[in-house]
PDB file of N, CA and C in Angstrom:
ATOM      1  N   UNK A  14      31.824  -6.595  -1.475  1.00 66.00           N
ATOM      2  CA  UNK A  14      30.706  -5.945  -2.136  1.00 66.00           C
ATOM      3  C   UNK A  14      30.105  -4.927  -1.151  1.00 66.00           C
ATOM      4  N   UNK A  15      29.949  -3.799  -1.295  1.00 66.00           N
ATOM      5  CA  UNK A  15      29.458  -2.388  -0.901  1.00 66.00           C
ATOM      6  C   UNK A  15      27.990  -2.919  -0.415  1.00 66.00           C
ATOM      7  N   UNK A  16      27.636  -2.855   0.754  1.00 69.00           N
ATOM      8  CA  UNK A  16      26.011  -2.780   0.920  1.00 69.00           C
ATOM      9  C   UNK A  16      24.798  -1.850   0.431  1.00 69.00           C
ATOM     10  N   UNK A  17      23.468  -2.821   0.196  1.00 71.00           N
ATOM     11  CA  UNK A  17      22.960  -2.197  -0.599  1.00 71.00           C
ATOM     12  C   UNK A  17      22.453  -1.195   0.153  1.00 71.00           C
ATOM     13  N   UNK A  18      21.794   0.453  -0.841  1.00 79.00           N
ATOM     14  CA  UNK A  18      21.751   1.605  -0.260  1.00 79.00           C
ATOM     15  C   UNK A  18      20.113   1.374  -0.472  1.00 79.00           C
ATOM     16  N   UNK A  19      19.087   1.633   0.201  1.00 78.00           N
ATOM     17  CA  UNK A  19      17.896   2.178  -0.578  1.00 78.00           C
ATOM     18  C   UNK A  19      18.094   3.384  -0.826  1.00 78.00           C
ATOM     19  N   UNK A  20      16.678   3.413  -1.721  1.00 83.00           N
ATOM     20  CA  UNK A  20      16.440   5.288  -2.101  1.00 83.00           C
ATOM     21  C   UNK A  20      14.841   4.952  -2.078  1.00 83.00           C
ATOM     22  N   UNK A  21      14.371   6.137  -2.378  1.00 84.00           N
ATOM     23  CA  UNK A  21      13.105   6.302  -2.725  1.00 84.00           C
ATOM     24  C   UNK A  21      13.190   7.551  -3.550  1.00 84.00           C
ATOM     25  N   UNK A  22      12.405   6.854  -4.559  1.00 84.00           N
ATOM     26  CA  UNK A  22      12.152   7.775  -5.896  1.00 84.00           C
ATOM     27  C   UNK A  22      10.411   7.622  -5.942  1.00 84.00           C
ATOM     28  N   UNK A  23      10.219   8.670  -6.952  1.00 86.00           N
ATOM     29  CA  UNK A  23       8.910   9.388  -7.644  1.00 86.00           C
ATOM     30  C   UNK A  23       8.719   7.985  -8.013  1.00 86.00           C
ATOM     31  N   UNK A  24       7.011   7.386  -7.720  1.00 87.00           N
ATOM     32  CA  UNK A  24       6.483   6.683  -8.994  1.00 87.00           C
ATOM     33  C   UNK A  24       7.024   6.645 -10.689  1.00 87.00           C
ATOM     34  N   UNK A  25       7.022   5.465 -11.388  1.00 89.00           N
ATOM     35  CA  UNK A  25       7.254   5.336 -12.252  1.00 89.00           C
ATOM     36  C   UNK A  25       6.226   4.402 -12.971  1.00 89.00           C
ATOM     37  N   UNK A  26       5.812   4.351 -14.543  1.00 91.00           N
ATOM     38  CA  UNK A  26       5.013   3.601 -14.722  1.00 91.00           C
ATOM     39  C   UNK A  26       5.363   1.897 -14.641  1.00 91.00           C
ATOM     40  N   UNK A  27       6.589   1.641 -14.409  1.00 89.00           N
ATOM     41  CA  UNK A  27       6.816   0.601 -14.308  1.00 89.00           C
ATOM     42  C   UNK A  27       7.142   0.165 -13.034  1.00 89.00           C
ATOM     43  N   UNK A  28       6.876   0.834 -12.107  1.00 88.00           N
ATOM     44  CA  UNK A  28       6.636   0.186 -10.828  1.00 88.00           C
ATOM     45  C   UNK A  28       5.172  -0.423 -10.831  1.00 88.00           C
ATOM     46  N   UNK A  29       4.157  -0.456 -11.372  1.00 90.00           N
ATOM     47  CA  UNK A  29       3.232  -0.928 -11.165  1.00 90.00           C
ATOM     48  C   UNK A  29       2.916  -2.084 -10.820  1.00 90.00           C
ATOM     49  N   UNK A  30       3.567  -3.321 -11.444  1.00 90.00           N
ATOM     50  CA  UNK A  30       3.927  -4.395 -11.169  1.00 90.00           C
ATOM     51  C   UNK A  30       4.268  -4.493  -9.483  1.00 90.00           C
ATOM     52  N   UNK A  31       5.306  -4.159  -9.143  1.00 87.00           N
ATOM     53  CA  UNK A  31       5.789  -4.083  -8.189  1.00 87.00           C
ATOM     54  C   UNK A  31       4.498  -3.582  -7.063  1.00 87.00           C
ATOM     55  N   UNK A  32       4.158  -2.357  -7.242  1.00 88.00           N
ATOM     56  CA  UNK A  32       3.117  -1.935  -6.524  1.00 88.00           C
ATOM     57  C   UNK A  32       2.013  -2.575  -6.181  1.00 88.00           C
ATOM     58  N   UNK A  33       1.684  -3.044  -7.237  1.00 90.00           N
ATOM     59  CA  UNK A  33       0.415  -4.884  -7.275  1.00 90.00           C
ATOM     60  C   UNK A  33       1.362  -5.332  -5.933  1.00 90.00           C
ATOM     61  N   UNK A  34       2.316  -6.261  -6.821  1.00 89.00           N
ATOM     62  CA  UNK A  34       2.696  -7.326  -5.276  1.00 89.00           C
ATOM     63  C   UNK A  34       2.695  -6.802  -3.690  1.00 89.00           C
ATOM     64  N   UNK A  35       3.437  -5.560  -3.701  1.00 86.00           N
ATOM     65  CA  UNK A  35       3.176  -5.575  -2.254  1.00 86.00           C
ATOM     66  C   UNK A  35       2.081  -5.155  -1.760  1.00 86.00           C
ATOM     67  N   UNK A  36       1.036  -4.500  -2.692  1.00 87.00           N
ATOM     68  CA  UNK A  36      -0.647  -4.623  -1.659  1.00 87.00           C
ATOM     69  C   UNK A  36      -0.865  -5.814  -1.751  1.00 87.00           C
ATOM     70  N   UNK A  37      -0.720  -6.854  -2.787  1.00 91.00           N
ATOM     71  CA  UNK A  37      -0.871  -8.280  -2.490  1.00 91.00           C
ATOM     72  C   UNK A  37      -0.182  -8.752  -1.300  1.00 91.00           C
ATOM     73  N   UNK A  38       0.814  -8.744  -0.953  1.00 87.00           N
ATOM     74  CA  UNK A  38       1.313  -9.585   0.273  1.00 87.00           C
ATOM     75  C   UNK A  38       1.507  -8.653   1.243  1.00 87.00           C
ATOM     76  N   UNK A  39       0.667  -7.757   1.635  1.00 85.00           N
ATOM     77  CA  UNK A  39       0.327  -6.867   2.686  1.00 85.00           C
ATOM     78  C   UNK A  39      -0.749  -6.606   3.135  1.00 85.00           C
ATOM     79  N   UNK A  40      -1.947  -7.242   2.061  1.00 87.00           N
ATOM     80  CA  UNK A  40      -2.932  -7.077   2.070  1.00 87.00           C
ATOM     81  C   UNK A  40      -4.189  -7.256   3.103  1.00 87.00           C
ATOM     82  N   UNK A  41      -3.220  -8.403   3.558  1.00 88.00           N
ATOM     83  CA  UNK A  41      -3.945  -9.565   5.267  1.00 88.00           C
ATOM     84  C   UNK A  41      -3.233  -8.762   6.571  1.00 88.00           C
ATOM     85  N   UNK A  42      -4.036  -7.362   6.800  1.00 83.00           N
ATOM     86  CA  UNK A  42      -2.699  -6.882   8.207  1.00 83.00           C
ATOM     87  C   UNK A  42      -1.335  -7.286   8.124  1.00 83.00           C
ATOM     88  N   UNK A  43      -0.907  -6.513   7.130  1.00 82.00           N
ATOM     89  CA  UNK A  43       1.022  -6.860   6.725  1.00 82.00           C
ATOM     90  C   UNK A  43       1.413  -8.283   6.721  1.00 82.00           C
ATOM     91  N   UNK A  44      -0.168  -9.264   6.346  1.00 87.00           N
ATOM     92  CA  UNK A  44       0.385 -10.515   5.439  1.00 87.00           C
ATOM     93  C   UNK A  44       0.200 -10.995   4.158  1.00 87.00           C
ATOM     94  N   UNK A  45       0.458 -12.179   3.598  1.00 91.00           N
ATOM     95  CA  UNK A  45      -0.230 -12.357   2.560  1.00 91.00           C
ATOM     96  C   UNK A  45      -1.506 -12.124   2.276  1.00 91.00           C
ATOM     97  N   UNK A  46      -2.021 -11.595   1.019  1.00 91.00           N
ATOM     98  CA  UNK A  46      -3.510 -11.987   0.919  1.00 91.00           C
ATOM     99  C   UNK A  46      -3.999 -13.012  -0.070  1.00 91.00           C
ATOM    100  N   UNK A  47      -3.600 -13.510  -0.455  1.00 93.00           N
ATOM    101  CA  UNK A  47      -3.588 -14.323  -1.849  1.00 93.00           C
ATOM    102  C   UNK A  47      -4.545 -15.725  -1.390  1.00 93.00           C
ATOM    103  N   UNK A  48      -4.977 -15.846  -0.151  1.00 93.00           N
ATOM    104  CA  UNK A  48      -5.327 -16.743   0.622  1.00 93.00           C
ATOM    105  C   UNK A  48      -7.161 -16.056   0.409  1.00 93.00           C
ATOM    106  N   UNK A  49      -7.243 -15.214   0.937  1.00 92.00           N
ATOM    107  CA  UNK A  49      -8.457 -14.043   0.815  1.00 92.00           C
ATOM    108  C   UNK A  49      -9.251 -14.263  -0.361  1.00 92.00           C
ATOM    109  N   UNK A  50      -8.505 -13.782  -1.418  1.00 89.00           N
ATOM    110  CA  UNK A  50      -9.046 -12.979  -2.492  1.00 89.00           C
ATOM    111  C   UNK A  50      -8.822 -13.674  -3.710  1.00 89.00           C
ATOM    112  N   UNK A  51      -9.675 -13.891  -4.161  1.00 87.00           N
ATOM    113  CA  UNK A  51      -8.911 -15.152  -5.697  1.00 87.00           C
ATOM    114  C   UNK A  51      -8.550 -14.271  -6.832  1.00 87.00           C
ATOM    115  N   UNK A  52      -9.074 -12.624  -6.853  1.00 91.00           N
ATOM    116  CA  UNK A  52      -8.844 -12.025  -7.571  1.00 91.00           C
ATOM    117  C   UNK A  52      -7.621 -11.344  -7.268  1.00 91.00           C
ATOM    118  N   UNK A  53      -6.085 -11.740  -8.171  1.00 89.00           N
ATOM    119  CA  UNK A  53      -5.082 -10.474  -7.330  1.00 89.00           C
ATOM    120  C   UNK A  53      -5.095  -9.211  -7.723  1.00 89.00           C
ATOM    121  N   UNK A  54      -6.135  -8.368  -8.248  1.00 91.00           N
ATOM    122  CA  UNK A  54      -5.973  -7.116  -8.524  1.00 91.00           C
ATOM    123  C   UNK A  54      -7.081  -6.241  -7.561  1.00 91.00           C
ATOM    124  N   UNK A  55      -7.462  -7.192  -6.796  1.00 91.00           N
ATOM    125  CA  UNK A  55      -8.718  -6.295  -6.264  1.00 91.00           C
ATOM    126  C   UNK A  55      -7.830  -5.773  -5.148  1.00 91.00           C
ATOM    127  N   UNK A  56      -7.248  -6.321  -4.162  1.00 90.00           N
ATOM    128  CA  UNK A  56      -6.651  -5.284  -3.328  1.00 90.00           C
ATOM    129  C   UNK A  56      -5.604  -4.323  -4.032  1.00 90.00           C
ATOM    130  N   UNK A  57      -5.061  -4.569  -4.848  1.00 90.00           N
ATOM    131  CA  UNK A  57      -4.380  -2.929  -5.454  1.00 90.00           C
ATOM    132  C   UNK A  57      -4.951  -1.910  -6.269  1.00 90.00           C
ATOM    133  N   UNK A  58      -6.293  -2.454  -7.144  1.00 91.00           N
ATOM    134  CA  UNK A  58      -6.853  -1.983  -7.620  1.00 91.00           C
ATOM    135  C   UNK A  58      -7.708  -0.648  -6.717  1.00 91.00           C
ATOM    136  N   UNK A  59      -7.565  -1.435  -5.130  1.00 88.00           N
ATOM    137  CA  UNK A  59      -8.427  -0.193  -4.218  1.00 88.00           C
ATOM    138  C   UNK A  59      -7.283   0.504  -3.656  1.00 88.00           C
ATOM    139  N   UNK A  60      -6.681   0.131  -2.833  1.00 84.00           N
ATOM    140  CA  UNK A  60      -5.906   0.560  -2.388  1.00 84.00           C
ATOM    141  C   UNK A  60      -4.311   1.322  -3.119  1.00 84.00           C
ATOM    142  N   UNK A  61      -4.146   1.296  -3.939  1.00 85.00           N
ATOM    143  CA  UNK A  61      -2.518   1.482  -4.309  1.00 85.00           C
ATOM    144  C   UNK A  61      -3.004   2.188  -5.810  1.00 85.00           C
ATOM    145  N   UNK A  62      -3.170   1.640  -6.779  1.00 88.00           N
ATOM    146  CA  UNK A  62      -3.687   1.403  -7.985  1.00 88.00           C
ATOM    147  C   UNK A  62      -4.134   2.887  -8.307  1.00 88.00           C
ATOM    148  N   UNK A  63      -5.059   3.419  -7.994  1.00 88.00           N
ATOM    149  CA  UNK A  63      -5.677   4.564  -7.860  1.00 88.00           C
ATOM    150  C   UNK A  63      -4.587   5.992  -7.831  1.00 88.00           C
ATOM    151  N   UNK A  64      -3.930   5.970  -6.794  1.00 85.00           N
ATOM    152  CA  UNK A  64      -3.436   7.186  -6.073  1.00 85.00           C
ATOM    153  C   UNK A  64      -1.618   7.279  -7.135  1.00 85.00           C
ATOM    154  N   UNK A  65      -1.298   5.989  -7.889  1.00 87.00           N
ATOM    155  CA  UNK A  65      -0.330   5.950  -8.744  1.00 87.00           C
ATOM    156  C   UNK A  65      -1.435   6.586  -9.497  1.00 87.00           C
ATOM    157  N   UNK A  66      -2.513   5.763 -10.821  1.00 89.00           N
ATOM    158  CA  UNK A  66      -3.001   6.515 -11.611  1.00 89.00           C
ATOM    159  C   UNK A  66      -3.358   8.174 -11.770  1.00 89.00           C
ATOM    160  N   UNK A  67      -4.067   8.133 -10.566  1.00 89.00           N
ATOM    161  CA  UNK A  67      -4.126   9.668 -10.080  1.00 89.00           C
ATOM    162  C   UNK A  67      -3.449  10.635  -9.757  1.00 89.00           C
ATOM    163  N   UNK A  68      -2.653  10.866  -9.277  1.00 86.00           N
ATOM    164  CA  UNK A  68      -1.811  11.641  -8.448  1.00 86.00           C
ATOM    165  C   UNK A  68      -0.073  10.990  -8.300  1.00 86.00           C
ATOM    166  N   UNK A  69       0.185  10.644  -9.742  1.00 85.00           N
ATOM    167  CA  UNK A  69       1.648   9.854  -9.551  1.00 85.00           C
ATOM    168  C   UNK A  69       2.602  10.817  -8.953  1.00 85.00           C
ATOM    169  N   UNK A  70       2.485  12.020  -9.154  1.00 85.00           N
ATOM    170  CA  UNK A  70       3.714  13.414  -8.496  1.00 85.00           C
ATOM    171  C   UNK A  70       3.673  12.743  -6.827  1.00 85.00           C
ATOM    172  N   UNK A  71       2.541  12.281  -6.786  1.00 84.00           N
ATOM    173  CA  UNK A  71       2.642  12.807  -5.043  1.00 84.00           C
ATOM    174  C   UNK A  71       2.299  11.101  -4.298  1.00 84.00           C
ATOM    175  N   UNK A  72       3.368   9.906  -5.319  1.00 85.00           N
ATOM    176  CA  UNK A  72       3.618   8.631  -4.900  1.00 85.00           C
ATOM    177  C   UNK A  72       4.652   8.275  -5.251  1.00 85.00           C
ATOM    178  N   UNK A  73       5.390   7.790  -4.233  1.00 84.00           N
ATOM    179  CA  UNK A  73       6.980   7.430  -4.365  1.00 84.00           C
ATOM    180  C   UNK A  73       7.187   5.774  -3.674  1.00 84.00           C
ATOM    181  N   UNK A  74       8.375   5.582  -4.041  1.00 83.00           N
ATOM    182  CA  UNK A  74       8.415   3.626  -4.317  1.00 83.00           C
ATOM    183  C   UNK A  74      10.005   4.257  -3.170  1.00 83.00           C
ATOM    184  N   UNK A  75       9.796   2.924  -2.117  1.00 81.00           N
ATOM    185  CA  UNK A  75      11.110   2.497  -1.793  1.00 81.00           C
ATOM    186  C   UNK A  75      11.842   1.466  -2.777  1.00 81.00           C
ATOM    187  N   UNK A  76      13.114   2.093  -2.790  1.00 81.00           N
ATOM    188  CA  UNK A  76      13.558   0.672  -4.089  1.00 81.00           C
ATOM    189  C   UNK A  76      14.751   0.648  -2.956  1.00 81.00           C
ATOM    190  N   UNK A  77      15.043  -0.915  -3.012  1.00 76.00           N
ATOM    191  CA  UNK A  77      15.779  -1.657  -2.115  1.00 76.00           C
ATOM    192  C   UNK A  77      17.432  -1.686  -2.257  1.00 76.00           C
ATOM    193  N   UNK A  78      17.756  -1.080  -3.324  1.00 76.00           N
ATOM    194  CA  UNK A  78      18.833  -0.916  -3.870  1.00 76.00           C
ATOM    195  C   UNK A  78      19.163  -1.765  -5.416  1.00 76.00           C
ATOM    196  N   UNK A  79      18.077  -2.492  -5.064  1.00 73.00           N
ATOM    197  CA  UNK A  79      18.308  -3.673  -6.598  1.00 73.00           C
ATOM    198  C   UNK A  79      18.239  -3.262  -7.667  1.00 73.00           C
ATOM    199  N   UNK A  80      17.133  -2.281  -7.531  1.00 65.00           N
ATOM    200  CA  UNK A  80      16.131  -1.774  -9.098  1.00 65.00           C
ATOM    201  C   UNK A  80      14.751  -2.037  -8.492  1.00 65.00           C
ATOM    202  N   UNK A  81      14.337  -2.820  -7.565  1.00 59.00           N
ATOM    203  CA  UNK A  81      12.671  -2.962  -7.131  1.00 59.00           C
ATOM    204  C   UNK A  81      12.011  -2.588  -6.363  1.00 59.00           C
ATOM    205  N   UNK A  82      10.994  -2.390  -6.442  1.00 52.00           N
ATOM    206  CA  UNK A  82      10.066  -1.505  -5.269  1.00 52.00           C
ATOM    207  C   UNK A  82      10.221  -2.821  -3.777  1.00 52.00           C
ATOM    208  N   UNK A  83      10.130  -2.406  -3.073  1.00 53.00           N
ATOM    209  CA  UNK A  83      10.099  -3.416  -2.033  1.00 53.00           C
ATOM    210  C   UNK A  83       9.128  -2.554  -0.403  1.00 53.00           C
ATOM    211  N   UNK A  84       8.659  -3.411  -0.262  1.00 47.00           N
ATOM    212  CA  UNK A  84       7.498  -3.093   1.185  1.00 47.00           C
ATOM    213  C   UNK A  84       8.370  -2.822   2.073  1.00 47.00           C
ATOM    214  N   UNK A  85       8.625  -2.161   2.965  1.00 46.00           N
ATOM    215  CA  UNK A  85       9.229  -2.010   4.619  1.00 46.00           C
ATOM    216  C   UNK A  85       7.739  -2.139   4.894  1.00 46.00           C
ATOM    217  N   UNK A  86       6.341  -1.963   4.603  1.00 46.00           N
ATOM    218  CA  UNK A  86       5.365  -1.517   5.197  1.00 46.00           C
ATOM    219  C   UNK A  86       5.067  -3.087   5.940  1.00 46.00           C
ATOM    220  N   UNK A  87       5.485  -3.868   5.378  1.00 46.00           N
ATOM    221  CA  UNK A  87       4.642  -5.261   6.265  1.00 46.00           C
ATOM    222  C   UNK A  87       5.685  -5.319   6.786  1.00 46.00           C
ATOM    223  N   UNK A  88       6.870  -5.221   7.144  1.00 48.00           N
ATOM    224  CA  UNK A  88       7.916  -5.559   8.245  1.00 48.00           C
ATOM    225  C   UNK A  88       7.649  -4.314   9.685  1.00 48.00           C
ATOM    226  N   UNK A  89       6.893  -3.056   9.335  1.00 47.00           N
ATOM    227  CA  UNK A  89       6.436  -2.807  10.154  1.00 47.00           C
ATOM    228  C   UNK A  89       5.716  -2.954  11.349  1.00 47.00           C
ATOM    229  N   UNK A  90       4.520  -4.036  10.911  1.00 52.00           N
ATOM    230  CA  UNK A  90       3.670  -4.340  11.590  1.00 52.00           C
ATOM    231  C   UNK A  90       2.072  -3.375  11.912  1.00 52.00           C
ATOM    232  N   UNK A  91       1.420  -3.866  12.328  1.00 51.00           N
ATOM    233  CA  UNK A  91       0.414  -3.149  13.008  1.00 51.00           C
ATOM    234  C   UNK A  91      -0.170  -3.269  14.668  1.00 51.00           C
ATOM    235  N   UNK A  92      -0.603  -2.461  14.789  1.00 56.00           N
ATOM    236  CA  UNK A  92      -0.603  -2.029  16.624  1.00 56.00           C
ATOM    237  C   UNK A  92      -2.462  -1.250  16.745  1.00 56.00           C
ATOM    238  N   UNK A  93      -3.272  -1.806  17.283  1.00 62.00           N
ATOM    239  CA  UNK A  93      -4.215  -1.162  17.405  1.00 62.00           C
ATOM    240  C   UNK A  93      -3.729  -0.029  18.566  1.00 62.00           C
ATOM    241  N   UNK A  94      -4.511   0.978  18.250  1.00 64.00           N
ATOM    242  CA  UNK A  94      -4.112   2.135  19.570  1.00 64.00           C
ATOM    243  C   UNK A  94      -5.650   2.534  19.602  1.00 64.00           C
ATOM    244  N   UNK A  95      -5.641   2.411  21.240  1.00 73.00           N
ATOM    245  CA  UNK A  95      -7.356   2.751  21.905  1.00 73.00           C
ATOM    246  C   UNK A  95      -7.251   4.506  21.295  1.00 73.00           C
ATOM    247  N   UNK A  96      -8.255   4.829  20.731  1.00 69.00           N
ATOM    248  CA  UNK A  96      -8.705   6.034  20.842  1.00 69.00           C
ATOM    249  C   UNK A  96      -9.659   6.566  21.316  1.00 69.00           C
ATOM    250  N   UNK A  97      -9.598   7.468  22.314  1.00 77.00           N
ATOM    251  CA  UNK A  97     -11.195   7.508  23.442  1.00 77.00           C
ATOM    252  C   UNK A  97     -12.123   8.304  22.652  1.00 77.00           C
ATOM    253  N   UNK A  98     -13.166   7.810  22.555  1.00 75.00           N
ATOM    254  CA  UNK A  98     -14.218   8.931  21.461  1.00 75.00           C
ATOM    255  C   UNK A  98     -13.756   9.291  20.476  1.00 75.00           C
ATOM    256  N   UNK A  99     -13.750   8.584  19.430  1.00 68.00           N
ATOM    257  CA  UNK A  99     -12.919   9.241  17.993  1.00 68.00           C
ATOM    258  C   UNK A  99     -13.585   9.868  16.877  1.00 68.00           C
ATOM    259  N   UNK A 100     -15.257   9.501  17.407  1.00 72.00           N
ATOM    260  CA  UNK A 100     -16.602  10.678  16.891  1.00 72.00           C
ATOM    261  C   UNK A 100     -16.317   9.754  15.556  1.00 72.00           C
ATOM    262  N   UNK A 101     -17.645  10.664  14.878  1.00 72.00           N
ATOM    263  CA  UNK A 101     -18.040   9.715  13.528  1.00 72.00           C
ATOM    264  C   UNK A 101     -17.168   9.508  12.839  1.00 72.00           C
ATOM    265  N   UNK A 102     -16.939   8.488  12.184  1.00 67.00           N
ATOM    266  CA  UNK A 102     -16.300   8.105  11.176  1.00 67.00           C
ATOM    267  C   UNK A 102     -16.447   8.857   9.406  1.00 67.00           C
ATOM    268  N   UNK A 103     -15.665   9.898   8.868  1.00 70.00           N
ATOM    269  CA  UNK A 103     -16.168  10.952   7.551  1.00 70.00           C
ATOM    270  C   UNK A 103     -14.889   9.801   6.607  1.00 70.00           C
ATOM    271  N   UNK A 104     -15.167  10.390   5.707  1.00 64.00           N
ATOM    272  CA  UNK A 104     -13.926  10.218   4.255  1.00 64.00           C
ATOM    273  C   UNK A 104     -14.315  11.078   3.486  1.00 64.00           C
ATOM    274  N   UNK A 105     -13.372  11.936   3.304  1.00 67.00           N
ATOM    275  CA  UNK A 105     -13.098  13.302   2.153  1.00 67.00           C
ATOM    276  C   UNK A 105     -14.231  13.886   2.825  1.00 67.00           C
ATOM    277  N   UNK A 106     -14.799  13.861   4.492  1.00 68.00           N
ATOM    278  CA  UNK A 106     -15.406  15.571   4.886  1.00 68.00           C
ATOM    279  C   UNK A 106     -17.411  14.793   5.247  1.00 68.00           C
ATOM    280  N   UNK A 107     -17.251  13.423   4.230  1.00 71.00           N
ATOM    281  CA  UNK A 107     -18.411  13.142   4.180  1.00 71.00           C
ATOM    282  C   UNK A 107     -18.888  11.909   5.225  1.00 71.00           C
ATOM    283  N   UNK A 108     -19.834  11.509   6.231  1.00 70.00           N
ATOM    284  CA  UNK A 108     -20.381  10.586   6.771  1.00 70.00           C
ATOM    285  C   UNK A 108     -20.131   9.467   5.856  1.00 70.00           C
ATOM    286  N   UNK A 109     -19.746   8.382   7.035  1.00 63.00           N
ATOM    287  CA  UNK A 109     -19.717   6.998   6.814  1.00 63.00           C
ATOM    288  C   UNK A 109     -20.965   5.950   6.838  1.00 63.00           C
ATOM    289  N   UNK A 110     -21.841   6.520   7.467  1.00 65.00           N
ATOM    290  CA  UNK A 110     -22.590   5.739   8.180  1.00 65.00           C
ATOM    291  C   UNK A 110     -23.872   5.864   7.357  1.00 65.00           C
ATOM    292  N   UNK A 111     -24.531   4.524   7.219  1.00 63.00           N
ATOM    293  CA  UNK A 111     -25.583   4.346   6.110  1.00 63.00           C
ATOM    294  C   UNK A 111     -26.846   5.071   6.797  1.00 63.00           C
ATOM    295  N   UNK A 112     -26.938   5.883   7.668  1.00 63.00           N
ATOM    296  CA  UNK A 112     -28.230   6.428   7.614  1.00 63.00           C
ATOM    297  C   UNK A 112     -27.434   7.973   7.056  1.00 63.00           C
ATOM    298  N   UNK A 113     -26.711   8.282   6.705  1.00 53.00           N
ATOM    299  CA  UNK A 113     -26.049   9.134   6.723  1.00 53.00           C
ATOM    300  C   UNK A 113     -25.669  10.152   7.964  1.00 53.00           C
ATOM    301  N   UNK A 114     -25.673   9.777   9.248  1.00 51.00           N
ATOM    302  CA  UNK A 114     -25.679  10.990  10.438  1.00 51.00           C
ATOM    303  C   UNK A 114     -24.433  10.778  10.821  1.00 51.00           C
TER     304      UNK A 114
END
């Protein structure tokens, strides 16, 4: 049997499913979250959920060769990296910070 190839293709509406699970089990720093959150739609609902609804042209699925979306992102891992002075914290241009400065 030929080994499997990935690809990555354009979002589809039926990756969604798929897209749920792996912010679910990525959700804990590239672990489970299901432990966390009793609700399983709240971490995809923020994170993932959105940017398919919104902007599907410009979200694409690794598919594993099977037919399914599948994470490389939690086999990655995470690594804090010191950043010296990384100045205020903005999102989309705007202050983070509740006094607003």
């Amino acid at each position: 049997m030929p080994p499997l190839l990935a690809t990555v293709h354009a979002y589809r509406p039926e990756d969604l499913p798929a897209l749920h699970d792996i912010c679910v089990r990525t959700a804990d720093a590239g672990r489970d979250s299901r432990h966390l959150y009793p609700d399983p739609d709240l971490m995809p609902s923020i994170f993932a959920a959105p940017y398919a609804a919104l902007e599907p042209e410009l979200t694409f699925v690794l598919d594993d060769g099977r037919g399914r979306a599948r994470a490389f992102y939690d086999r990655l891992g995470f690594h804090e990296i010191a950043v010296p002075d990384p100045g205020p914290l903005t999102y989309l241009g705007r202050s983070t910070s509740l006094d607003g400065g």
